[in-house]
């Protein structure tokens, strides 16, 4: 099989997909706006002149949507048309457990990807890795207070490595999956429960404070997130408060053959 093009190949899931593909013996090209090493290819959603080179001799694409775009279909549709015309047979879309096909934006992409001959849509719950790195939740861990609008609602946080392992199978299994996979960790936790697990690792208290949805949206805007996107994110927190993410699935184990990583193991191995 020719190379797999991994969009967002330097990001949280993408870089894990690239290394998983290579470990399994497949060729993988990591798309990035700033190629810095062998195996990187320049790709920018905003610069269509970069698409043809990135797609040359590619048989499958890990599709990370243009982040923060209100109408991603306008960018993704011509890209997919070029990809299929150039010989791509399979596309695996990273979406979200919170997104149905009725949701504008990512929902439109889910419908579009189903038109590709071989496809899969990954619908992960919230990433465990939001508690590390540059994410606002991680900043909250450093500050000792995670602020959300989720109340006591639970989330079945999922490990980015597990998402990537499912992606590798969906990209390379001889039989295409042609389905959606809702991906979760093995248990659902409230942010207060997750904060307590993380606090034991970082060695300082970390509490969770829940605020109202509008208040949370205003905080996100103050942190630099555009108003419209901040409202969307705050509404997702409200959904969590109502219990929409309080469920676990067996999809990680069904697809990869090994159990999903627990939040406790993630914290032990990745939180310092
Ligand atoms: N975080 C969660 O809990 C969660 C849960 C469910 C679903 N998701 C979904 O996961 C996706 C990724 O989110 P993330 O925050 O984890 O991001 P990420 O994958 O860590 O990083 C974004 C990636 O996109 C690339 N990128 C940014 N702008 C680009 C552009 N104009 N053209 C081409 N590539 C560009 C970046 O590459 P370069 O900077 O190297 O160019 C980087 O590799 C989103 O679609 C989100 O909806 C996230």
mmCIF file of C-alpha atoms and ligand atoms in Angstrom:
data_model
loop_
_atom_site.group_PDB
_atom_site.id
_atom_site.type_symbol
_atom_site.label_atom_id
_atom_site.label_comp_id
_atom_site.label_asym_id
_atom_site.label_seq_id
_atom_site.Cartn_x
_atom_site.Cartn_y
_atom_site.Cartn_z
ATOM 1 C CA UNK A 1 0.000 0.000 0.000
ATOM 2 C CA UNK A 2 1.182 3.576 -0.719
ATOM 3 C CA UNK A 3 1.750 6.123 2.048
ATOM 4 C CA UNK A 4 -0.923 7.282 4.474
ATOM 5 C CA UNK A 5 -1.211 11.073 4.687
ATOM 6 C CA UNK A 6 -1.810 12.064 8.316
ATOM 7 C CA UNK A 7 -3.311 15.549 8.628
ATOM 8 C CA UNK A 8 -2.504 17.232 11.932
ATOM 9 C CA UNK A 9 0.516 14.914 11.895
ATOM 10 C CA UNK A 10 2.271 16.970 14.592
ATOM 11 C CA UNK A 11 -0.793 17.139 16.876
ATOM 12 C CA UNK A 12 -2.137 15.164 19.819
ATOM 13 C CA UNK A 13 -3.594 12.228 17.890
ATOM 14 C CA UNK A 14 -1.841 12.736 14.529
ATOM 15 C CA UNK A 15 1.713 12.246 15.778
ATOM 16 C CA UNK A 16 0.627 9.062 17.538
ATOM 17 C CA UNK A 17 -1.060 7.852 14.325
ATOM 18 C CA UNK A 18 2.177 8.504 12.384
ATOM 19 C CA UNK A 19 4.310 6.523 14.820
ATOM 20 C CA UNK A 20 1.717 3.726 15.079
ATOM 21 C CA UNK A 21 1.624 3.358 11.291
ATOM 22 C CA UNK A 22 5.427 3.272 11.049
ATOM 23 C CA UNK A 23 5.718 0.751 13.875
ATOM 24 C CA UNK A 24 3.248 -1.471 12.011
ATOM 25 C CA UNK A 25 5.395 -1.202 8.870
ATOM 26 C CA UNK A 26 3.290 1.271 6.859
ATOM 27 C CA UNK A 27 4.554 4.450 5.202
ATOM 28 C CA UNK A 28 3.220 7.580 6.881
ATOM 29 C CA UNK A 29 3.537 11.241 5.921
ATOM 30 C CA UNK A 30 2.958 13.798 8.683
ATOM 31 C CA UNK A 31 1.238 16.915 7.325
ATOM 32 C CA UNK A 32 2.267 20.188 8.971
ATOM 33 C CA UNK A 33 2.418 23.881 8.087
ATOM 34 C CA UNK A 34 6.076 23.877 9.150
ATOM 35 C CA UNK A 35 7.889 20.745 8.001
ATOM 36 C CA UNK A 36 10.925 20.277 10.213
ATOM 37 C CA UNK A 37 12.117 16.711 9.632
ATOM 38 C CA UNK A 38 12.137 13.784 7.223
ATOM 39 C CA UNK A 39 8.663 12.287 6.979
ATOM 40 C CA UNK A 40 6.993 15.718 7.243
ATOM 41 C CA UNK A 41 5.137 17.225 4.286
ATOM 42 C CA UNK A 42 3.980 20.827 4.016
ATOM 43 C CA UNK A 43 0.206 21.135 4.187
ATOM 44 C CA UNK A 44 -1.927 24.140 5.018
ATOM 45 C CA UNK A 45 -5.720 24.128 4.721
ATOM 46 C CA UNK A 46 -5.506 27.835 3.885
ATOM 47 C CA UNK A 47 -3.050 27.278 0.992
ATOM 48 C CA UNK A 48 -4.476 24.910 -1.624
ATOM 49 C CA UNK A 49 -1.195 24.918 -3.546
ATOM 50 C CA UNK A 50 0.217 22.660 -0.792
ATOM 51 C CA UNK A 51 -2.450 19.946 -1.237
ATOM 52 C CA UNK A 52 -1.293 18.277 -4.474
ATOM 53 C CA UNK A 53 2.237 17.497 -3.239
ATOM 54 C CA UNK A 54 0.929 16.235 0.088
ATOM 55 C CA UNK A 55 -1.483 13.888 -1.713
ATOM 56 C CA UNK A 56 0.993 12.495 -4.281
ATOM 57 C CA UNK A 57 1.026 8.653 -4.189
ATOM 58 C CA UNK A 58 -1.156 8.457 -1.119
ATOM 59 C CA UNK A 59 -3.709 5.661 -0.675
ATOM 60 C CA UNK A 60 -5.357 6.712 2.600
ATOM 61 C CA UNK A 61 -5.847 9.892 4.633
ATOM 62 C CA UNK A 62 -6.272 10.501 8.372
ATOM 63 C CA UNK A 63 -8.505 13.552 8.201
ATOM 64 C CA UNK A 64 -8.307 16.166 10.919
ATOM 65 C CA UNK A 65 -10.710 18.970 10.076
ATOM 66 C CA UNK A 66 -9.508 22.558 9.837
ATOM 67 C CA UNK A 67 -9.804 23.624 13.485
ATOM 68 C CA UNK A 68 -12.013 26.600 14.376
ATOM 69 C CA UNK A 69 -13.531 26.839 10.840
ATOM 70 C CA UNK A 70 -17.275 27.488 10.992
ATOM 71 C CA UNK A 71 -17.782 25.825 7.581
ATOM 72 C CA UNK A 72 -15.025 23.228 7.197
ATOM 73 C CA UNK A 73 -16.841 21.513 4.280
ATOM 74 C CA UNK A 74 -15.890 24.430 2.008
ATOM 75 C CA UNK A 75 -12.224 23.494 2.499
ATOM 76 C CA UNK A 76 -12.542 19.733 2.888
ATOM 77 C CA UNK A 77 -14.821 18.991 -0.094
ATOM 78 C CA UNK A 78 -12.347 20.135 -2.812
ATOM 79 C CA UNK A 79 -9.481 18.490 -0.911
ATOM 80 C CA UNK A 80 -11.357 15.169 -0.853
ATOM 81 C CA UNK A 81 -12.241 15.489 -4.537
ATOM 82 C CA UNK A 82 -8.516 15.947 -5.348
ATOM 83 C CA UNK A 83 -7.615 13.051 -3.052
ATOM 84 C CA UNK A 84 -10.064 10.626 -4.703
ATOM 85 C CA UNK A 85 -9.061 11.760 -8.192
ATOM 86 C CA UNK A 86 -5.425 11.082 -7.236
ATOM 87 C CA UNK A 87 -6.091 7.512 -6.073
ATOM 88 C CA UNK A 88 -6.996 7.772 -2.375
ATOM 89 C CA UNK A 89 -9.419 4.957 -1.502
ATOM 90 C CA UNK A 90 -9.793 5.322 2.244
ATOM 91 C CA UNK A 91 -10.420 8.239 4.630
ATOM 92 C CA UNK A 92 -10.606 8.116 8.425
ATOM 93 C CA UNK A 93 -12.126 11.246 9.957
ATOM 94 C CA UNK A 94 -11.398 12.409 13.488
ATOM 95 C CA UNK A 95 -14.685 13.811 14.764
ATOM 96 C CA UNK A 96 -16.078 13.861 18.304
ATOM 97 C CA UNK A 97 -18.534 11.906 20.431
ATOM 98 C CA UNK A 98 -20.474 15.158 20.840
ATOM 99 C CA UNK A 99 -21.115 15.514 17.098
ATOM 100 C CA UNK A 100 -24.026 13.991 15.197
ATOM 101 C CA UNK A 101 -24.573 14.420 11.466
ATOM 102 C CA UNK A 102 -27.175 17.086 12.322
ATOM 103 C CA UNK A 103 -24.492 19.368 13.811
ATOM 104 C CA UNK A 104 -23.255 22.007 11.335
ATOM 105 C CA UNK A 105 -19.531 21.845 10.605
ATOM 106 C CA UNK A 106 -18.099 18.549 11.854
ATOM 107 C CA UNK A 107 -21.500 16.862 11.287
ATOM 108 C CA UNK A 108 -21.403 17.889 7.620
ATOM 109 C CA UNK A 109 -17.940 16.339 7.373
ATOM 110 C CA UNK A 110 -19.215 13.052 8.803
ATOM 111 C CA UNK A 111 -21.813 12.923 6.019
ATOM 112 C CA UNK A 112 -19.199 13.814 3.394
ATOM 113 C CA UNK A 113 -16.752 11.111 4.504
ATOM 114 C CA UNK A 114 -19.426 8.414 4.157
ATOM 115 C CA UNK A 115 -19.345 9.060 0.384
ATOM 116 C CA UNK A 116 -15.697 7.854 0.158
ATOM 117 C CA UNK A 117 -15.443 4.197 -1.002
ATOM 118 C CA UNK A 118 -13.708 3.112 2.253
ATOM 119 C CA UNK A 119 -14.197 5.176 5.391
ATOM 120 C CA UNK A 120 -14.403 5.372 9.155
ATOM 121 C CA UNK A 121 -15.476 8.144 11.519
ATOM 122 C CA UNK A 122 -13.780 8.230 14.923
ATOM 123 C CA UNK A 123 -15.916 9.851 17.612
ATOM 124 C CA UNK A 124 -13.736 10.093 20.713
ATOM 125 C CA UNK A 125 -14.903 11.491 23.998
ATOM 126 C CA UNK A 126 -12.753 14.186 25.637
ATOM 127 C CA UNK A 127 -8.999 13.488 25.527
ATOM 128 C CA UNK A 128 -7.107 12.550 28.717
ATOM 129 C CA UNK A 129 -4.255 14.598 27.247
ATOM 130 C CA UNK A 130 -6.287 17.806 27.852
ATOM 131 C CA UNK A 131 -4.815 17.512 31.371
ATOM 132 C CA UNK A 132 -1.275 17.963 29.961
ATOM 133 C CA UNK A 133 0.421 20.448 27.646
ATOM 134 C CA UNK A 134 -1.144 23.737 26.577
ATOM 135 C CA UNK A 135 -4.847 22.918 27.004
ATOM 136 C CA UNK A 136 -6.882 25.164 29.326
ATOM 137 C CA UNK A 137 -7.605 22.179 31.587
ATOM 138 C CA UNK A 138 -3.846 21.618 31.927
ATOM 139 C CA UNK A 139 -3.412 25.289 32.790
ATOM 140 C CA UNK A 140 -6.069 24.750 35.466
ATOM 141 C CA UNK A 141 -4.049 21.829 36.855
ATOM 142 C CA UNK A 142 -0.997 24.115 37.119
ATOM 143 C CA UNK A 143 -3.127 26.863 38.754
ATOM 144 C CA UNK A 144 -4.728 24.391 41.202
ATOM 145 C CA UNK A 145 -8.252 25.045 39.903
ATOM 146 C CA UNK A 146 -9.944 23.556 36.832
ATOM 147 C CA UNK A 147 -12.942 25.645 35.793
ATOM 148 C CA UNK A 148 -15.670 24.125 33.608
ATOM 149 C CA UNK A 149 -19.437 24.380 33.188
ATOM 150 C CA UNK A 150 -19.871 20.631 33.604
ATOM 151 C CA UNK A 151 -21.184 20.497 37.198
ATOM 152 C CA UNK A 152 -21.081 16.914 38.477
ATOM 153 C CA UNK A 153 -21.490 15.532 34.944
ATOM 154 C CA UNK A 154 -19.166 12.665 34.043
ATOM 155 C CA UNK A 155 -16.915 12.241 30.993
ATOM 156 C CA UNK A 156 -15.408 8.942 29.823
ATOM 157 C CA UNK A 157 -12.028 10.553 29.010
ATOM 158 C CA UNK A 158 -10.136 8.607 26.334
ATOM 159 C CA UNK A 159 -6.390 8.296 25.756
ATOM 160 C CA UNK A 160 -4.997 9.838 22.546
ATOM 161 C CA UNK A 161 -2.843 6.709 22.116
ATOM 162 C CA UNK A 162 -5.983 4.561 22.053
ATOM 163 C CA UNK A 163 -7.612 6.863 19.488
ATOM 164 C CA UNK A 164 -4.472 6.571 17.351
ATOM 165 C CA UNK A 165 -4.398 2.771 17.699
ATOM 166 C CA UNK A 166 -7.997 2.589 16.437
ATOM 167 C CA UNK A 167 -7.093 5.000 13.608
ATOM 168 C CA UNK A 168 -4.164 2.807 12.524
ATOM 169 C CA UNK A 169 -6.480 -0.217 12.287
ATOM 170 C CA UNK A 170 -9.161 1.777 10.465
ATOM 171 C CA UNK A 171 -6.564 3.063 7.989
ATOM 172 C CA UNK A 172 -4.872 -0.268 7.288
ATOM 173 C CA UNK A 173 -7.187 -3.226 8.005
ATOM 174 C CA UNK A 174 -7.705 -5.181 4.769
ATOM 175 C CA UNK A 175 -11.486 -4.909 5.221
ATOM 176 C CA UNK A 176 -12.591 -1.264 5.494
ATOM 177 C CA UNK A 177 -14.530 -0.470 8.668
ATOM 178 C CA UNK A 178 -17.142 1.721 6.911
ATOM 179 C CA UNK A 179 -18.638 2.662 10.277
ATOM 180 C CA UNK A 180 -18.458 5.094 13.178
ATOM 181 C CA UNK A 181 -16.504 4.240 16.318
ATOM 182 C CA UNK A 182 -17.510 6.033 19.531
ATOM 183 C CA UNK A 183 -14.297 5.893 21.579
ATOM 184 C CA UNK A 184 -14.150 6.232 25.366
ATOM 185 C CA UNK A 185 -11.918 5.269 28.238
ATOM 186 C CA UNK A 186 -12.975 2.451 30.586
ATOM 187 C CA UNK A 187 -14.779 4.680 33.104
ATOM 188 C CA UNK A 188 -16.609 7.983 33.257
ATOM 189 C CA UNK A 189 -15.340 10.568 35.768
ATOM 190 C CA UNK A 190 -16.523 13.975 36.910
ATOM 191 C CA UNK A 191 -13.928 16.735 36.618
ATOM 192 C CA UNK A 192 -13.752 16.748 40.439
ATOM 193 C CA UNK A 193 -12.869 13.019 40.408
ATOM 194 C CA UNK A 194 -10.313 13.519 37.618
ATOM 195 C CA UNK A 195 -8.831 16.525 39.471
ATOM 196 C CA UNK A 196 -8.354 14.398 42.598
ATOM 197 C CA UNK A 197 -6.465 11.722 40.607
ATOM 198 C CA UNK A 198 -4.277 14.368 38.969
ATOM 199 C CA UNK A 199 -3.662 16.197 42.283
ATOM 200 C CA UNK A 200 -2.161 13.051 43.775
ATOM 201 C CA UNK A 201 0.403 13.079 40.931
ATOM 202 C CA UNK A 202 1.347 16.766 40.812
ATOM 203 C CA UNK A 203 1.728 17.036 44.582
ATOM 204 C CA UNK A 204 -0.391 20.142 45.065
ATOM 205 C CA UNK A 205 -4.165 20.517 45.520
ATOM 206 C CA UNK A 206 -6.232 20.705 42.331
ATOM 207 C CA UNK A 207 -9.919 21.490 42.732
ATOM 208 C CA UNK A 208 -12.743 21.689 40.227
ATOM 209 C CA UNK A 209 -15.046 24.713 40.132
ATOM 210 C CA UNK A 210 -18.163 24.624 37.971
ATOM 211 C CA UNK A 211 -19.561 27.906 36.686
ATOM 212 C CA UNK A 212 -22.622 28.750 34.559
ATOM 213 C CA UNK A 213 -22.534 28.199 30.804
ATOM 214 C CA UNK A 214 -22.517 31.911 29.880
ATOM 215 C CA UNK A 215 -19.842 32.650 32.484
ATOM 216 C CA UNK A 216 -17.711 29.808 31.091
ATOM 217 C CA UNK A 217 -18.105 31.066 27.501
ATOM 218 C CA UNK A 218 -16.980 34.530 28.653
ATOM 219 C CA UNK A 219 -13.907 32.977 30.317
ATOM 220 C CA UNK A 220 -12.999 31.141 27.099
ATOM 221 C CA UNK A 221 -13.359 34.373 25.108
ATOM 222 C CA UNK A 222 -11.146 36.183 27.631
ATOM 223 C CA UNK A 223 -8.573 33.403 27.086
ATOM 224 C CA UNK A 224 -8.484 34.258 23.364
ATOM 225 C CA UNK A 225 -11.033 31.832 21.893
ATOM 226 C CA UNK A 226 -13.319 33.498 19.287
ATOM 227 C CA UNK A 227 -16.825 34.260 20.661
ATOM 228 C CA UNK A 228 -18.732 31.825 18.403
ATOM 229 C CA UNK A 229 -16.397 28.905 19.112
ATOM 230 C CA UNK A 230 -16.383 29.725 22.847
ATOM 231 C CA UNK A 231 -20.189 29.437 22.872
ATOM 232 C CA UNK A 232 -20.002 26.054 21.130
ATOM 233 C CA UNK A 233 -17.452 24.759 23.652
ATOM 234 C CA UNK A 234 -19.467 26.080 26.611
ATOM 235 C CA UNK A 235 -22.614 24.417 25.244
ATOM 236 C CA UNK A 236 -20.707 21.121 25.107
ATOM 237 C CA UNK A 237 -19.910 21.529 28.817
ATOM 238 C CA UNK A 238 -23.620 22.072 29.462
ATOM 239 C CA UNK A 239 -24.338 18.796 27.612
ATOM 240 C CA UNK A 240 -21.832 17.040 29.878
ATOM 241 C CA UNK A 241 -23.640 18.525 32.902
ATOM 242 C CA UNK A 242 -26.819 16.885 31.583
ATOM 243 C CA UNK A 243 -25.077 13.508 31.344
ATOM 244 C CA UNK A 244 -24.506 13.057 27.593
ATOM 245 C CA UNK A 245 -20.881 11.888 28.040
ATOM 246 C CA UNK A 246 -21.607 9.613 31.009
ATOM 247 C CA UNK A 247 -21.203 6.323 29.132
ATOM 248 C CA UNK A 248 -18.453 3.942 28.130
ATOM 249 C CA UNK A 249 -18.074 1.902 24.974
ATOM 250 C CA UNK A 250 -16.014 -1.208 24.201
ATOM 251 C CA UNK A 251 -14.883 0.119 20.809
ATOM 252 C CA UNK A 252 -11.178 0.560 21.657
ATOM 253 C CA UNK A 253 -10.873 -3.071 22.773
ATOM 254 C CA UNK A 254 -13.085 -4.384 19.971
ATOM 255 C CA UNK A 255 -10.939 -2.708 17.291
ATOM 256 C CA UNK A 256 -7.436 -3.018 18.794
ATOM 257 C CA UNK A 257 -7.803 -6.210 20.838
ATOM 258 C CA UNK A 258 -6.553 -4.558 24.047
ATOM 259 C CA UNK A 259 -8.430 -2.679 26.764
ATOM 260 C CA UNK A 260 -8.643 1.102 26.761
ATOM 261 C CA UNK A 261 -6.147 2.872 29.050
ATOM 262 C CA UNK A 262 -7.576 4.046 32.358
ATOM 263 C CA UNK A 263 -7.362 7.634 33.584
ATOM 264 C CA UNK A 264 -5.333 6.415 36.580
ATOM 265 C CA UNK A 265 -2.726 4.802 34.294
ATOM 266 C CA UNK A 266 -2.619 7.905 32.101
ATOM 267 C CA UNK A 267 -2.068 10.098 35.184
ATOM 268 C CA UNK A 268 0.639 7.789 36.558
ATOM 269 C CA UNK A 269 2.535 7.709 33.251
ATOM 270 C CA UNK A 270 2.009 11.213 31.824
ATOM 271 C CA UNK A 271 1.301 13.683 34.657
ATOM 272 C CA UNK A 272 4.377 15.104 36.382
HETATM 273 N N1 LIG B 1 -9.377 17.728 22.846
HETATM 274 C C1 LIG B 1 -10.434 16.963 22.981
HETATM 275 O O1 LIG B 1 -10.851 16.603 24.098
HETATM 276 C C2 LIG B 1 -11.167 16.484 21.757
HETATM 277 C C3 LIG B 1 -12.206 15.549 21.904
HETATM 278 C C4 LIG B 1 -12.858 15.064 20.762
HETATM 279 C C5 LIG B 1 -12.469 15.519 19.510
HETATM 280 N N2 LIG B 1 -11.453 16.445 19.407
HETATM 281 C C6 LIG B 1 -11.071 16.892 18.058
HETATM 282 O O2 LIG B 1 -9.682 16.701 17.875
HETATM 283 C C7 LIG B 1 -9.248 17.565 16.862
HETATM 284 C C8 LIG B 1 -7.834 18.013 17.177
HETATM 285 O O3 LIG B 1 -7.816 18.822 18.284
HETATM 286 P P1 LIG B 1 -6.501 19.077 19.136
HETATM 287 O O4 LIG B 1 -6.816 20.276 19.964
HETATM 288 O O5 LIG B 1 -6.058 17.817 19.794
HETATM 289 O O6 LIG B 1 -5.431 19.559 18.043
HETATM 290 P P2 LIG B 1 -4.054 18.895 17.644
HETATM 291 O O7 LIG B 1 -4.313 17.704 16.783
HETATM 292 O O8 LIG B 1 -3.175 18.681 18.844
HETATM 293 O O9 LIG B 1 -3.316 20.038 16.850
HETATM 294 C C9 LIG B 1 -3.763 20.614 15.676
HETATM 295 C C10 LIG B 1 -3.043 20.054 14.442
HETATM 296 O O10 LIG B 1 -3.599 20.701 13.318
HETATM 297 C C11 LIG B 1 -2.553 21.225 12.516
HETATM 298 N N3 LIG B 1 -3.025 22.473 11.916
HETATM 299 C C12 LIG B 1 -3.417 23.597 12.551
HETATM 300 N N4 LIG B 1 -3.785 24.537 11.645
HETATM 301 C C13 LIG B 1 -3.623 23.980 10.427
HETATM 302 C C14 LIG B 1 -3.825 24.444 9.088
HETATM 303 N N5 LIG B 1 -4.254 25.686 8.801
HETATM 304 N N6 LIG B 1 -3.563 23.597 8.067
HETATM 305 C C15 LIG B 1 -3.089 22.356 8.300
HETATM 306 N N7 LIG B 1 -2.880 21.853 9.551
HETATM 307 C C16 LIG B 1 -3.140 22.666 10.593
HETATM 308 C C17 LIG B 1 -1.366 21.446 13.423
HETATM 309 O O11 LIG B 1 -0.193 21.263 12.677
HETATM 310 P P3 LIG B 1 0.982 22.354 12.491
HETATM 311 O O12 LIG B 1 0.844 23.370 13.608
HETATM 312 O O13 LIG B 1 2.237 21.526 12.608
HETATM 313 O O14 LIG B 1 0.762 22.922 11.135
HETATM 314 C C18 LIG B 1 -1.545 20.305 14.444
HETATM 315 O O15 LIG B 1 -0.894 19.131 13.977
HETATM 316 C C19 LIG B 1 -10.309 18.646 16.695
HETATM 317 O O16 LIG B 1 -10.983 18.425 15.474
HETATM 318 C C20 LIG B 1 -11.246 18.386 17.860
HETATM 319 O O17 LIG B 1 -12.599 18.663 17.531
HETATM 320 C C21 LIG B 1 -10.791 16.926 20.479
#
